[in-house]
Amino acid sequence: MSEGPPGSVETVPTRWQPGQDGGPLNTDEGASDEEEGKEGEVDEVDKKPVTVKGLQIEGYDTSGTVGQQHKVPAPPQPVQPAGAPPDMTFTEISVLDDAACREAILAFVAQHCCYGSRPAKNMTFTKITPMTALHYTLESYAESRSTSNEFKPYRGGPVDGPSNGPAPPPWAIPCQADNLFQDQVKLLEVPHTSHVQGCHRCDSKGWLRCSNCNGRGRVRCGACSGRGYHRRRTKNGTVRRDCGACVGGRRRCYTCGGDGRVTCHICDGYCKLRHYIELKVTYKNHLDDYILEKTDMPDELIRDVGGKPVFEQTLPKVWPITSYPVNDVNDNSQRLVALHQETYKTKRTLMQRQILRAVPVTETEWDWSDLKNMKFWVYGNEKRVYCPDYPHTCCWGCVIL
């Protein structure tokens, strides 16, 4: 079967099957056991990168290693709208009272099986200070594209080659994300870039020499170590019996079924490959944040709890916050917006989102027994508790090894 020009329709090729075109490649004569491979062994040639020279396609790198990604420069980024930024209004949050703080510390103790509840029930609150932690996040949902040379077994059918028209530029191929601000990867075949070539792995034969038996169809028997017999001791001495698992120390190779050849795993036995250019579209959500929390509680605890959004903006290019009453928020919003603009300028930014959340934090000072001026914190909408100095953290039933 001859190879047709790019864009042609070829007949369905015949697939090679084990047992086709004769028997084993080699015989046992002159072959040593050391030449046999191991079951499931991968040939060294399969580990080497495959370099092919494809058709000359305008706007694409068509020569090089198969699967190697070639980055495509991003188109111009969206520009910041001119004029004044939109109005930014901010909301406030509520604070906790004594009853809510005690309820939170009791729930905290109940989550730890070894914690005693007596301190939580009897502690005296000396001071409750409600505060607001601020959590600012900036997300840039960006798209990047890269191309690579790929191939598939050619099983017949149309071949969309350059004769069907010029290949569209990488950024002209339509592709959309399924959901904004969610990472995903899409693989597309670039139109009009296909052509058919013979398989480089099997030289267009459709089969490979079996690496387990080195093409002989039979391997050394493991039951008798290749001797063909077993020795058994009896009352009358040693008796030699033929091995029931083989004939003469050899058994049929299970990998190739005794044929000495296996179907080529590259072309799947069809002898030919359809080469094409694959477009990889990567959607990545880049997120950075800033936390403003002024108590002794670790700041990172604020990141994973619920709060109340006081400001949210989603635009192709967001405006940094400049009018919030807390200057640290304004400064860090401007810093992160500038950072994203510089860091991801090689990608196409599809959408940006910034959210400022107010997370309730209540600092509670308490006394119990001989402990004075102790503190715990209730934070987040879930009313989680951070209490590193809670007494009675080990009950009588615990055994310390």
mmCIF file of C-alpha atoms in Angstrom:
data_model
loop_
_atom_site.group_PDB
_atom_site.id
_atom_site.type_symbol
_atom_site.label_atom_id
_atom_site.label_comp_id
_atom_site.label_asym_id
_atom_site.label_seq_id
_atom_site.Cartn_x
_atom_site.Cartn_y
_atom_site.Cartn_z
ATOM 1 C CA MET A 1 0.000 0.000 0.000
ATOM 2 C CA SER A 2 1.527 3.333 -1.021
ATOM 3 C CA GLU A 3 1.396 6.486 1.027
ATOM 4 C CA GLY A 4 -0.957 9.096 -0.317
ATOM 5 C CA PRO A 5 -0.314 12.831 -0.441
ATOM 6 C CA PRO A 6 -1.402 15.015 2.476
ATOM 7 C CA GLY A 7 -5.136 15.547 2.416
ATOM 8 C CA SER A 8 -5.889 12.336 0.552
ATOM 9 C CA VAL A 9 -8.133 9.439 1.582
ATOM 10 C CA GLU A 10 -6.413 6.064 1.787
ATOM 11 C CA THR A 11 -7.779 2.557 1.939
ATOM 12 C CA VAL A 12 -7.996 0.828 5.303
ATOM 13 C CA PRO A 13 -4.574 -0.733 5.991
ATOM 14 C CA THR A 14 -4.230 -4.363 7.015
ATOM 15 C CA ARG A 15 -3.322 -4.884 10.635
ATOM 16 C CA TRP A 16 -0.584 -7.376 11.410
ATOM 17 C CA GLN A 17 -1.528 -10.151 13.826
ATOM 18 C CA PRO A 18 0.682 -12.633 15.690
ATOM 19 C CA GLY A 19 1.060 -15.825 13.700
ATOM 20 C CA GLN A 20 0.790 -14.000 10.394
ATOM 21 C CA ASP A 21 3.508 -14.500 7.737
ATOM 22 C CA GLY A 22 5.168 -17.583 9.163
ATOM 23 C CA GLY A 23 6.399 -18.810 12.513
ATOM 24 C CA PRO A 24 9.163 -17.845 14.913
ATOM 25 C CA LEU A 25 11.984 -15.687 13.625
ATOM 26 C CA ASN A 26 14.806 -17.788 15.062
ATOM 27 C CA THR A 27 15.374 -21.345 16.226
ATOM 28 C CA ASP A 28 16.946 -22.485 19.452
ATOM 29 C CA GLU A 29 20.174 -23.537 17.748
ATOM 30 C CA GLY A 30 23.021 -21.156 18.434
ATOM 31 C CA ALA A 31 20.993 -19.010 20.856
ATOM 32 C CA SER A 32 22.165 -18.611 24.423
ATOM 33 C CA ASP A 33 20.004 -18.219 27.499
ATOM 34 C CA GLU A 34 21.653 -14.882 28.207
ATOM 35 C CA GLU A 35 19.988 -13.471 25.079
ATOM 36 C CA GLU A 36 16.552 -13.898 26.611
ATOM 37 C CA GLY A 37 14.884 -10.839 28.033
ATOM 38 C CA LYS A 38 12.692 -10.534 31.077
ATOM 39 C CA GLU A 39 8.917 -10.621 31.156
ATOM 40 C CA GLY A 40 7.560 -7.105 30.632
ATOM 41 C CA GLU A 41 10.980 -5.654 29.832
ATOM 42 C CA VAL A 42 11.039 -2.418 27.802
ATOM 43 C CA ASP A 43 13.513 -2.180 24.955
ATOM 44 C CA GLU A 44 16.114 0.540 25.255
ATOM 45 C CA VAL A 45 15.012 1.964 21.912
ATOM 46 C CA ASP A 46 11.567 2.709 23.384
ATOM 47 C CA LYS A 47 13.167 4.898 26.039
ATOM 48 C CA LYS A 48 14.846 7.169 23.510
ATOM 49 C CA PRO A 49 13.090 10.356 22.366
ATOM 50 C CA VAL A 50 11.636 10.163 18.868
ATOM 51 C CA THR A 51 12.720 12.893 16.470
ATOM 52 C CA VAL A 52 10.703 13.369 13.312
ATOM 53 C CA LYS A 53 10.680 15.909 10.526
ATOM 54 C CA GLY A 54 7.157 16.892 9.663
ATOM 55 C CA LEU A 55 5.688 18.975 6.895
ATOM 56 C CA GLN A 56 6.593 22.626 6.698
ATOM 57 C CA ILE A 57 3.603 24.372 8.262
ATOM 58 C CA GLU A 58 3.682 28.151 8.388
ATOM 59 C CA GLY A 59 3.603 29.447 11.964
ATOM 60 C CA TYR A 60 4.523 26.101 13.548
ATOM 61 C CA ASP A 61 7.710 24.323 14.532
ATOM 62 C CA THR A 62 7.247 20.960 12.799
ATOM 63 C CA SER A 63 10.632 19.336 13.398
ATOM 64 C CA GLY A 64 12.063 18.042 16.639
ATOM 65 C CA THR A 65 11.249 15.641 19.416
ATOM 66 C CA VAL A 66 7.772 14.154 19.473
ATOM 67 C CA GLY A 67 5.810 15.466 22.450
ATOM 68 C CA GLN A 68 8.149 18.409 23.081
ATOM 69 C CA GLN A 69 6.079 21.508 23.801
ATOM 70 C CA HIS A 70 6.758 24.735 21.900
ATOM 71 C CA LYS A 71 5.355 27.794 23.652
ATOM 72 C CA VAL A 72 3.285 30.180 21.582
ATOM 73 C CA PRO A 73 3.740 33.909 22.367
ATOM 74 C CA ALA A 74 0.626 35.403 23.891
ATOM 75 C CA PRO A 75 -1.437 38.001 22.015
ATOM 76 C CA PRO A 76 -1.634 41.578 23.351
ATOM 77 C CA GLN A 77 -3.034 41.833 26.877
ATOM 78 C CA PRO A 78 -6.239 43.760 27.617
ATOM 79 C CA VAL A 79 -5.481 47.340 28.569
ATOM 80 C CA GLN A 80 -6.654 49.084 31.706
ATOM 81 C CA PRO A 81 -9.769 51.165 30.987
ATOM 82 C CA ALA A 82 -9.207 54.870 31.018
ATOM 83 C CA GLY A 83 -10.915 57.208 33.429
ATOM 84 C CA ALA A 84 -11.802 57.000 37.092
ATOM 85 C CA PRO A 85 -12.245 53.596 38.809
ATOM 86 C CA PRO A 86 -15.771 52.438 39.605
ATOM 87 C CA ASP A 87 -17.335 53.212 42.954
ATOM 88 C CA MET A 88 -16.267 50.854 45.705
ATOM 89 C CA THR A 89 -18.584 50.385 48.661
ATOM 90 C CA PHE A 90 -17.667 48.314 51.695
ATOM 91 C CA THR A 91 -19.856 46.596 54.295
ATOM 92 C CA GLU A 92 -19.245 45.847 57.970
ATOM 93 C CA ILE A 93 -19.496 42.698 60.091
ATOM 94 C CA SER A 94 -20.905 41.842 63.502
ATOM 95 C CA VAL A 95 -19.056 40.885 66.716
ATOM 96 C CA LEU A 96 -19.494 38.139 69.341
ATOM 97 C CA ASP A 97 -20.749 38.444 72.923
ATOM 98 C CA ASP A 98 -19.894 36.440 76.090
ATOM 99 C CA ALA A 99 -22.428 33.684 75.407
ATOM 100 C CA ALA A 100 -21.158 33.135 71.879
ATOM 101 C CA CYS A 101 -17.544 32.944 73.091
ATOM 102 C CA ARG A 102 -18.393 30.347 75.750
ATOM 103 C CA GLU A 103 -20.388 28.346 73.239
ATOM 104 C CA ALA A 104 -17.400 28.389 70.869
ATOM 105 C CA ILE A 105 -14.883 27.226 73.495
ATOM 106 C CA LEU A 106 -17.211 24.403 74.590
ATOM 107 C CA ALA A 107 -17.557 23.240 70.998
ATOM 108 C CA PHE A 108 -13.771 23.391 70.674
ATOM 109 C CA VAL A 109 -13.313 21.170 73.734
ATOM 110 C CA ALA A 110 -15.950 18.717 72.495
ATOM 111 C CA GLN A 111 -13.929 18.157 69.322
ATOM 112 C CA HIS A 112 -10.977 16.859 71.363
ATOM 113 C CA CYS A 113 -11.712 13.627 73.170
ATOM 114 C CA CYS A 114 -8.894 14.141 75.693
ATOM 115 C CA TYR A 115 -9.778 17.691 76.687
ATOM 116 C CA GLY A 116 -11.515 18.273 79.994
ATOM 117 C CA SER A 117 -14.567 20.522 79.837
ATOM 118 C CA ARG A 118 -14.376 21.943 83.391
ATOM 119 C CA PRO A 119 -12.101 24.919 82.502
ATOM 120 C CA ALA A 120 -14.374 25.868 79.585
ATOM 121 C CA LYS A 121 -17.456 25.754 81.803
ATOM 122 C CA ASN A 122 -15.974 27.629 84.765
ATOM 123 C CA MET A 123 -13.503 30.090 83.272
ATOM 124 C CA THR A 124 -14.135 33.764 83.947
ATOM 125 C CA PHE A 125 -14.023 36.148 81.027
ATOM 126 C CA THR A 126 -12.126 39.276 82.004
ATOM 127 C CA LYS A 127 -12.058 40.985 78.636
ATOM 128 C CA ILE A 128 -13.585 40.399 75.217
ATOM 129 C CA THR A 129 -12.156 42.343 72.292
ATOM 130 C CA PRO A 130 -13.903 42.028 68.922
ATOM 131 C CA MET A 131 -11.703 42.604 65.905
ATOM 132 C CA THR A 132 -11.853 42.252 62.159
ATOM 133 C CA ALA A 133 -9.238 40.440 60.138
ATOM 134 C CA LEU A 134 -9.057 41.315 56.452
ATOM 135 C CA HIS A 135 -8.296 38.804 53.732
ATOM 136 C CA TYR A 136 -7.642 40.150 50.235
ATOM 137 C CA THR A 137 -7.355 37.771 47.272
ATOM 138 C CA LEU A 138 -6.501 38.504 43.660
ATOM 139 C CA GLU A 139 -7.071 35.888 40.956
ATOM 140 C CA SER A 140 -5.880 36.097 37.368
ATOM 141 C CA TYR A 141 -7.366 33.463 35.095
ATOM 142 C CA ALA A 142 -4.864 33.126 32.277
ATOM 143 C CA GLU A 143 -4.582 31.036 29.126
ATOM 144 C CA SER A 144 -1.373 29.768 27.545
ATOM 145 C CA ARG A 145 -0.888 27.754 24.385
ATOM 146 C CA SER A 146 1.818 25.444 23.140
ATOM 147 C CA THR A 147 2.216 23.065 20.205
ATOM 148 C CA SER A 148 3.924 19.720 19.787
ATOM 149 C CA ASN A 149 4.410 17.059 17.130
ATOM 150 C CA GLU A 150 2.304 13.985 17.842
ATOM 151 C CA PHE A 151 1.263 10.835 16.017
ATOM 152 C CA LYS A 152 -1.344 8.089 16.134
ATOM 153 C CA PRO A 153 -1.633 4.705 14.400
ATOM 154 C CA TYR A 154 -3.110 5.278 10.963
ATOM 155 C CA ARG A 155 -6.094 2.956 10.559
ATOM 156 C CA GLY A 156 -7.315 4.458 7.310
ATOM 157 C CA GLY A 157 -9.680 7.300 6.524
ATOM 158 C CA PRO A 158 -9.244 10.943 5.534
ATOM 159 C CA VAL A 159 -5.994 12.763 6.198
ATOM 160 C CA ASP A 160 -6.476 16.489 6.792
ATOM 161 C CA GLY A 161 -3.245 17.808 5.296
ATOM 162 C CA PRO A 162 -2.034 21.146 3.884
ATOM 163 C CA SER A 163 -3.787 20.462 0.591
ATOM 164 C CA ASN A 164 -7.054 21.240 2.394
ATOM 165 C CA GLY A 165 -5.923 24.762 3.164
ATOM 166 C CA PRO A 166 -3.438 26.665 5.335
ATOM 167 C CA ALA A 167 -3.260 25.789 9.020
ATOM 168 C CA PRO A 168 -4.805 28.499 11.243
ATOM 169 C CA PRO A 169 -2.457 30.319 13.636
ATOM 170 C CA PRO A 170 -2.383 28.879 17.187
ATOM 171 C CA TRP A 171 -4.352 31.742 18.733
ATOM 172 C CA ALA A 172 -6.941 31.692 15.923
ATOM 173 C CA ILE A 173 -8.140 28.185 16.814
ATOM 174 C CA PRO A 174 -11.346 28.555 18.882
ATOM 175 C CA CYS A 175 -11.246 27.152 22.403
ATOM 176 C CA GLN A 176 -13.061 28.173 25.565
ATOM 177 C CA ALA A 177 -12.716 27.213 29.210
ATOM 178 C CA ASP A 178 -15.586 25.243 30.679
ATOM 179 C CA ASN A 179 -15.593 27.268 33.899
ATOM 180 C CA LEU A 180 -13.800 30.464 34.834
ATOM 181 C CA PHE A 181 -11.188 30.366 37.604
ATOM 182 C CA GLN A 182 -10.818 26.571 37.385
ATOM 183 C CA ASP A 183 -7.640 24.896 36.113
ATOM 184 C CA GLN A 184 -7.980 22.690 33.070
ATOM 185 C CA VAL A 185 -6.090 21.526 29.989
ATOM 186 C CA LYS A 186 -7.524 20.954 26.512
ATOM 187 C CA LEU A 187 -5.802 19.172 23.644
ATOM 188 C CA LEU A 188 -6.796 20.057 20.081
ATOM 189 C CA GLU A 189 -5.556 18.848 16.727
ATOM 190 C CA VAL A 190 -4.473 21.712 14.512
ATOM 191 C CA PRO A 191 -6.432 21.532 11.224
ATOM 192 C CA HIS A 192 -4.594 20.838 7.948
ATOM 193 C CA THR A 193 -1.367 19.576 9.567
ATOM 194 C CA SER A 194 -1.685 15.792 9.125
ATOM 195 C CA HIS A 195 0.411 13.486 6.975
ATOM 196 C CA VAL A 196 1.023 9.736 6.905
ATOM 197 C CA GLN A 197 4.415 8.101 7.330
ATOM 198 C CA GLY A 198 5.672 4.596 7.886
ATOM 199 C CA CYS A 199 6.173 3.560 11.489
ATOM 200 C CA HIS A 200 9.668 4.465 12.678
ATOM 201 C CA ARG A 201 9.661 1.796 15.392
ATOM 202 C CA CYS A 202 8.974 -1.322 13.325
ATOM 203 C CA ASP A 203 10.101 -0.053 9.901
ATOM 204 C CA SER A 204 6.508 -0.329 8.648
ATOM 205 C CA LYS A 205 6.314 -4.082 9.312
ATOM 206 C CA GLY A 206 3.668 -3.908 12.052
ATOM 207 C CA TRP A 207 5.578 -6.225 14.385
ATOM 208 C CA LEU A 208 8.600 -6.237 16.671
ATOM 209 C CA ARG A 209 10.915 -8.982 17.740
ATOM 210 C CA CYS A 210 9.730 -10.352 21.090
ATOM 211 C CA SER A 211 12.114 -9.072 23.760
ATOM 212 C CA ASN A 212 11.197 -11.890 26.138
ATOM 213 C CA CYS A 213 12.346 -14.762 23.920
ATOM 214 C CA ASN A 214 14.515 -12.750 21.509
ATOM 215 C CA GLY A 215 12.364 -13.911 18.601
ATOM 216 C CA ARG A 216 12.763 -17.653 19.204
ATOM 217 C CA GLY A 217 9.201 -18.331 20.391
ATOM 218 C CA ARG A 218 10.397 -20.424 23.303
ATOM 219 C CA VAL A 219 12.112 -19.600 26.584
ATOM 220 C CA ARG A 220 13.951 -21.526 29.235
ATOM 221 C CA CYS A 221 11.620 -23.372 31.591
ATOM 222 C CA GLY A 222 11.636 -21.984 35.096
ATOM 223 C CA ALA A 223 10.252 -25.144 36.674
ATOM 224 C CA CYS A 224 13.313 -27.236 35.809
ATOM 225 C CA SER A 225 15.813 -24.398 35.233
ATOM 226 C CA GLY A 226 16.109 -25.394 31.585
ATOM 227 C CA ARG A 227 17.275 -28.972 32.240
ATOM 228 C CA GLY A 228 14.130 -30.654 30.943
ATOM 229 C CA TYR A 229 13.895 -33.002 33.907
ATOM 230 C CA HIS A 230 13.635 -33.175 37.698
ATOM 231 C CA ARG A 231 15.565 -35.361 40.115
ATOM 232 C CA ARG A 232 13.591 -37.090 42.854
ATOM 233 C CA ARG A 233 15.025 -39.030 45.738
ATOM 234 C CA THR A 234 13.370 -42.344 46.520
ATOM 235 C CA LYS A 235 14.163 -45.315 48.726
ATOM 236 C CA ASN A 236 15.990 -46.885 45.820
ATOM 237 C CA GLY A 237 18.081 -43.785 45.057
ATOM 238 C CA THR A 238 17.736 -40.791 42.780
ATOM 239 C CA VAL A 239 15.227 -40.984 39.921
ATOM 240 C CA ARG A 240 15.200 -38.609 36.931
ATOM 241 C CA ARG A 241 11.807 -37.660 35.545
ATOM 242 C CA ASP A 242 10.897 -35.496 32.578
ATOM 243 C CA CYS A 243 9.580 -32.014 33.365
ATOM 244 C CA GLY A 244 5.858 -31.803 32.790
ATOM 245 C CA ALA A 245 5.940 -28.074 32.102
ATOM 246 C CA CYS A 246 8.255 -28.113 29.085
ATOM 247 C CA VAL A 247 9.908 -30.170 26.385
ATOM 248 C CA GLY A 248 13.663 -30.399 26.563
ATOM 249 C CA GLY A 249 13.961 -27.484 28.959
ATOM 250 C CA ARG A 250 12.051 -25.046 26.764
ATOM 251 C CA ARG A 251 8.491 -23.818 26.943
ATOM 252 C CA ARG A 252 6.398 -21.584 24.729
ATOM 253 C CA CYS A 253 6.901 -17.851 25.326
ATOM 254 C CA TYR A 254 3.794 -16.428 26.908
ATOM 255 C CA THR A 255 4.557 -12.897 25.665
ATOM 256 C CA CYS A 256 4.389 -13.688 21.958
ATOM 257 C CA GLY A 257 2.488 -16.985 22.130
ATOM 258 C CA GLY A 258 5.370 -18.814 20.466
ATOM 259 C CA ASP A 259 5.438 -16.647 17.350
ATOM 260 C CA GLY A 260 8.630 -14.795 18.229
ATOM 261 C CA ARG A 261 7.007 -11.471 17.290
ATOM 262 C CA VAL A 262 4.657 -9.057 19.002
ATOM 263 C CA THR A 263 2.428 -6.355 17.601
ATOM 264 C CA CYS A 264 4.215 -3.018 17.389
ATOM 265 C CA HIS A 265 2.899 -0.876 20.234
ATOM 266 C CA ILE A 266 3.572 2.346 18.320
ATOM 267 C CA CYS A 267 1.520 1.705 15.181
ATOM 268 C CA ASP A 268 -0.659 -1.023 16.755
ATOM 269 C CA GLY A 269 0.236 -3.302 13.860
ATOM 270 C CA TYR A 270 -1.050 -0.981 11.110
ATOM 271 C CA CYS A 271 2.478 -0.227 9.832
ATOM 272 C CA LYS A 272 1.802 3.499 9.396
ATOM 273 C CA LEU A 273 1.410 6.571 11.577
ATOM 274 C CA ARG A 274 -0.566 9.738 11.074
ATOM 275 C CA HIS A 275 1.541 12.673 12.210
ATOM 276 C CA TYR A 276 -0.083 15.960 13.169
ATOM 277 C CA ILE A 277 0.448 19.076 15.277
ATOM 278 C CA GLU A 278 -1.325 19.134 18.621
ATOM 279 C CA LEU A 279 -2.352 22.346 20.341
ATOM 280 C CA LYS A 280 -2.267 22.282 24.121
ATOM 281 C CA VAL A 281 -4.429 24.951 25.740
ATOM 282 C CA THR A 282 -3.770 25.426 29.457
ATOM 283 C CA TYR A 283 -6.123 27.416 31.661
ATOM 284 C CA LYS A 284 -4.535 28.302 34.993
ATOM 285 C CA ASN A 285 -5.955 30.290 37.880
ATOM 286 C CA HIS A 286 -3.187 32.283 39.544
ATOM 287 C CA LEU A 287 -4.068 33.360 43.081
ATOM 288 C CA ASP A 288 -2.237 35.582 45.552
ATOM 289 C CA ASP A 289 -3.520 36.978 48.809
ATOM 290 C CA TYR A 290 -2.802 39.326 51.680
ATOM 291 C CA ILE A 291 -3.950 38.868 55.287
ATOM 292 C CA LEU A 292 -4.200 41.686 57.814
ATOM 293 C CA GLU A 293 -4.645 40.285 61.318
ATOM 294 C CA LYS A 294 -3.219 42.149 64.321
ATOM 295 C CA THR A 295 -3.619 39.689 67.193
ATOM 296 C CA ASP A 296 -1.170 37.024 68.376
ATOM 297 C CA MET A 297 -3.145 34.364 66.512
ATOM 298 C CA PRO A 298 -1.330 32.932 63.424
ATOM 299 C CA ASP A 299 -2.378 34.873 60.337
ATOM 300 C CA GLU A 300 -2.675 31.788 58.114
ATOM 301 C CA LEU A 301 -5.685 30.582 60.116
ATOM 302 C CA ILE A 302 -7.744 33.335 58.488
ATOM 303 C CA ARG A 303 -7.186 31.912 55.006
ATOM 304 C CA ASP A 304 -9.365 28.815 55.404
ATOM 305 C CA VAL A 305 -12.368 30.123 57.314
ATOM 306 C CA GLY A 306 -15.505 31.895 56.214
ATOM 307 C CA GLY A 307 -15.973 35.609 56.321
ATOM 308 C CA LYS A 308 -18.161 38.276 54.863
ATOM 309 C CA PRO A 309 -17.237 39.781 51.491
ATOM 310 C CA VAL A 310 -17.009 43.539 51.891
ATOM 311 C CA PHE A 311 -15.931 44.106 48.291
ATOM 312 C CA GLU A 312 -15.796 41.985 45.136
ATOM 313 C CA GLN A 313 -14.921 42.879 41.562
ATOM 314 C CA THR A 314 -14.676 40.675 38.441
ATOM 315 C CA LEU A 315 -13.428 42.281 35.239
ATOM 316 C CA PRO A 316 -11.083 41.430 32.364
ATOM 317 C CA LYS A 317 -8.718 43.873 34.098
ATOM 318 C CA VAL A 318 -9.565 44.821 37.682
ATOM 319 C CA TRP A 319 -8.950 48.177 39.302
ATOM 320 C CA PRO A 320 -6.798 48.024 42.434
ATOM 321 C CA ILE A 321 -8.497 49.055 45.659
ATOM 322 C CA THR A 322 -7.563 52.619 46.536
ATOM 323 C CA SER A 323 -10.340 53.974 48.773
ATOM 324 C CA TYR A 324 -10.629 51.448 51.625
ATOM 325 C CA PRO A 325 -10.223 53.035 55.090
ATOM 326 C CA VAL A 326 -7.238 50.770 55.850
ATOM 327 C CA ASN A 327 -4.164 51.878 53.892
ATOM 328 C CA ASP A 328 -2.463 48.480 54.171
ATOM 329 C CA VAL A 329 -5.259 46.981 52.097
ATOM 330 C CA ASN A 330 -4.959 49.687 49.440
ATOM 331 C CA ASP A 331 -1.182 49.341 49.232
ATOM 332 C CA ASN A 332 -1.222 45.552 48.949
ATOM 333 C CA SER A 333 -4.045 45.557 46.417
ATOM 334 C CA GLN A 334 -2.011 47.838 44.184
ATOM 335 C CA ARG A 335 1.094 45.696 44.777
ATOM 336 C CA LEU A 336 -0.597 42.433 43.806
ATOM 337 C CA VAL A 337 -2.325 43.902 40.741
ATOM 338 C CA ALA A 338 1.030 45.194 39.480
ATOM 339 C CA LEU A 339 2.671 41.851 40.315
ATOM 340 C CA HIS A 340 0.133 39.875 38.256
ATOM 341 C CA GLN A 341 0.421 42.273 35.356
ATOM 342 C CA GLU A 342 4.185 41.752 35.217
ATOM 343 C CA THR A 343 4.375 38.044 36.118
ATOM 344 C CA TYR A 344 1.742 36.735 33.709
ATOM 345 C CA LYS A 345 2.367 39.037 30.775
ATOM 346 C CA THR A 346 3.465 36.060 28.636
ATOM 347 C CA LYS A 347 -0.043 34.583 28.967
ATOM 348 C CA ARG A 348 -3.445 35.812 27.855
ATOM 349 C CA THR A 349 -5.410 36.972 30.880
ATOM 350 C CA LEU A 350 -9.073 36.134 30.375
ATOM 351 C CA MET A 351 -10.533 37.442 33.619
ATOM 352 C CA GLN A 352 -9.480 38.830 36.969
ATOM 353 C CA ARG A 353 -11.282 38.722 40.288
ATOM 354 C CA GLN A 354 -10.482 40.465 43.552
ATOM 355 C CA ILE A 355 -12.286 39.846 46.832
ATOM 356 C CA LEU A 356 -11.862 41.575 50.167
ATOM 357 C CA ARG A 357 -13.300 39.541 53.031
ATOM 358 C CA ALA A 358 -13.836 40.644 56.604
ATOM 359 C CA VAL A 359 -13.282 37.714 58.965
ATOM 360 C CA PRO A 360 -14.572 38.134 62.537
ATOM 361 C CA VAL A 361 -11.967 37.581 65.247
ATOM 362 C CA THR A 362 -12.760 37.842 68.956
ATOM 363 C CA GLU A 363 -9.890 37.889 71.436
ATOM 364 C CA THR A 364 -11.010 36.635 74.843
ATOM 365 C CA GLU A 365 -9.004 37.014 78.035
ATOM 366 C CA TRP A 366 -9.909 34.602 80.856
ATOM 367 C CA ASP A 367 -8.980 33.370 84.325
ATOM 368 C CA TRP A 368 -9.423 29.908 85.770
ATOM 369 C CA SER A 369 -8.044 28.515 89.023
ATOM 370 C CA ASP A 370 -4.413 29.661 89.249
ATOM 371 C CA LEU A 371 -4.255 30.683 85.590
ATOM 372 C CA LYS A 372 -4.530 34.415 85.034
ATOM 373 C CA ASN A 373 -4.689 36.622 81.943
ATOM 374 C CA MET A 374 -4.966 33.687 79.532
ATOM 375 C CA LYS A 375 -6.250 34.125 75.990
ATOM 376 C CA PHE A 376 -8.083 32.281 73.268
ATOM 377 C CA TRP A 377 -9.448 33.464 69.966
ATOM 378 C CA VAL A 378 -12.728 32.775 68.175
ATOM 379 C CA TYR A 379 -12.460 33.376 64.428
ATOM 380 C CA GLY A 380 -14.389 32.899 61.212
ATOM 381 C CA ASN A 381 -18.055 32.368 60.498
ATOM 382 C CA GLU A 382 -17.592 28.801 61.717
ATOM 383 C CA LYS A 383 -16.544 30.158 65.140
ATOM 384 C CA ARG A 384 -13.381 28.133 65.274
ATOM 385 C CA VAL A 385 -11.197 28.434 68.347
ATOM 386 C CA TYR A 386 -7.456 28.858 68.666
ATOM 387 C CA CYS A 387 -6.441 28.130 72.236
ATOM 388 C CA PRO A 388 -2.818 26.968 72.479
ATOM 389 C CA ASP A 389 -2.734 27.207 76.322
ATOM 390 C CA TYR A 390 -5.909 25.342 77.182
ATOM 391 C CA PRO A 391 -5.534 23.383 80.461
ATOM 392 C CA HIS A 392 -6.644 19.787 80.959
ATOM 393 C CA THR A 393 -5.582 18.616 77.506
ATOM 394 C CA CYS A 394 -5.026 15.021 78.673
ATOM 395 C CA CYS A 395 -7.716 13.093 80.529
ATOM 396 C CA TRP A 396 -7.211 10.239 82.991
ATOM 397 C CA GLY A 397 -7.994 7.606 80.374
ATOM 398 C CA CYS A 398 -5.023 8.525 78.115
ATOM 399 C CA VAL A 399 -1.815 6.544 78.264
ATOM 400 C CA ILE A 400 1.362 8.373 77.253
ATOM 401 C CA LEU A 401 3.950 6.010 75.798
#
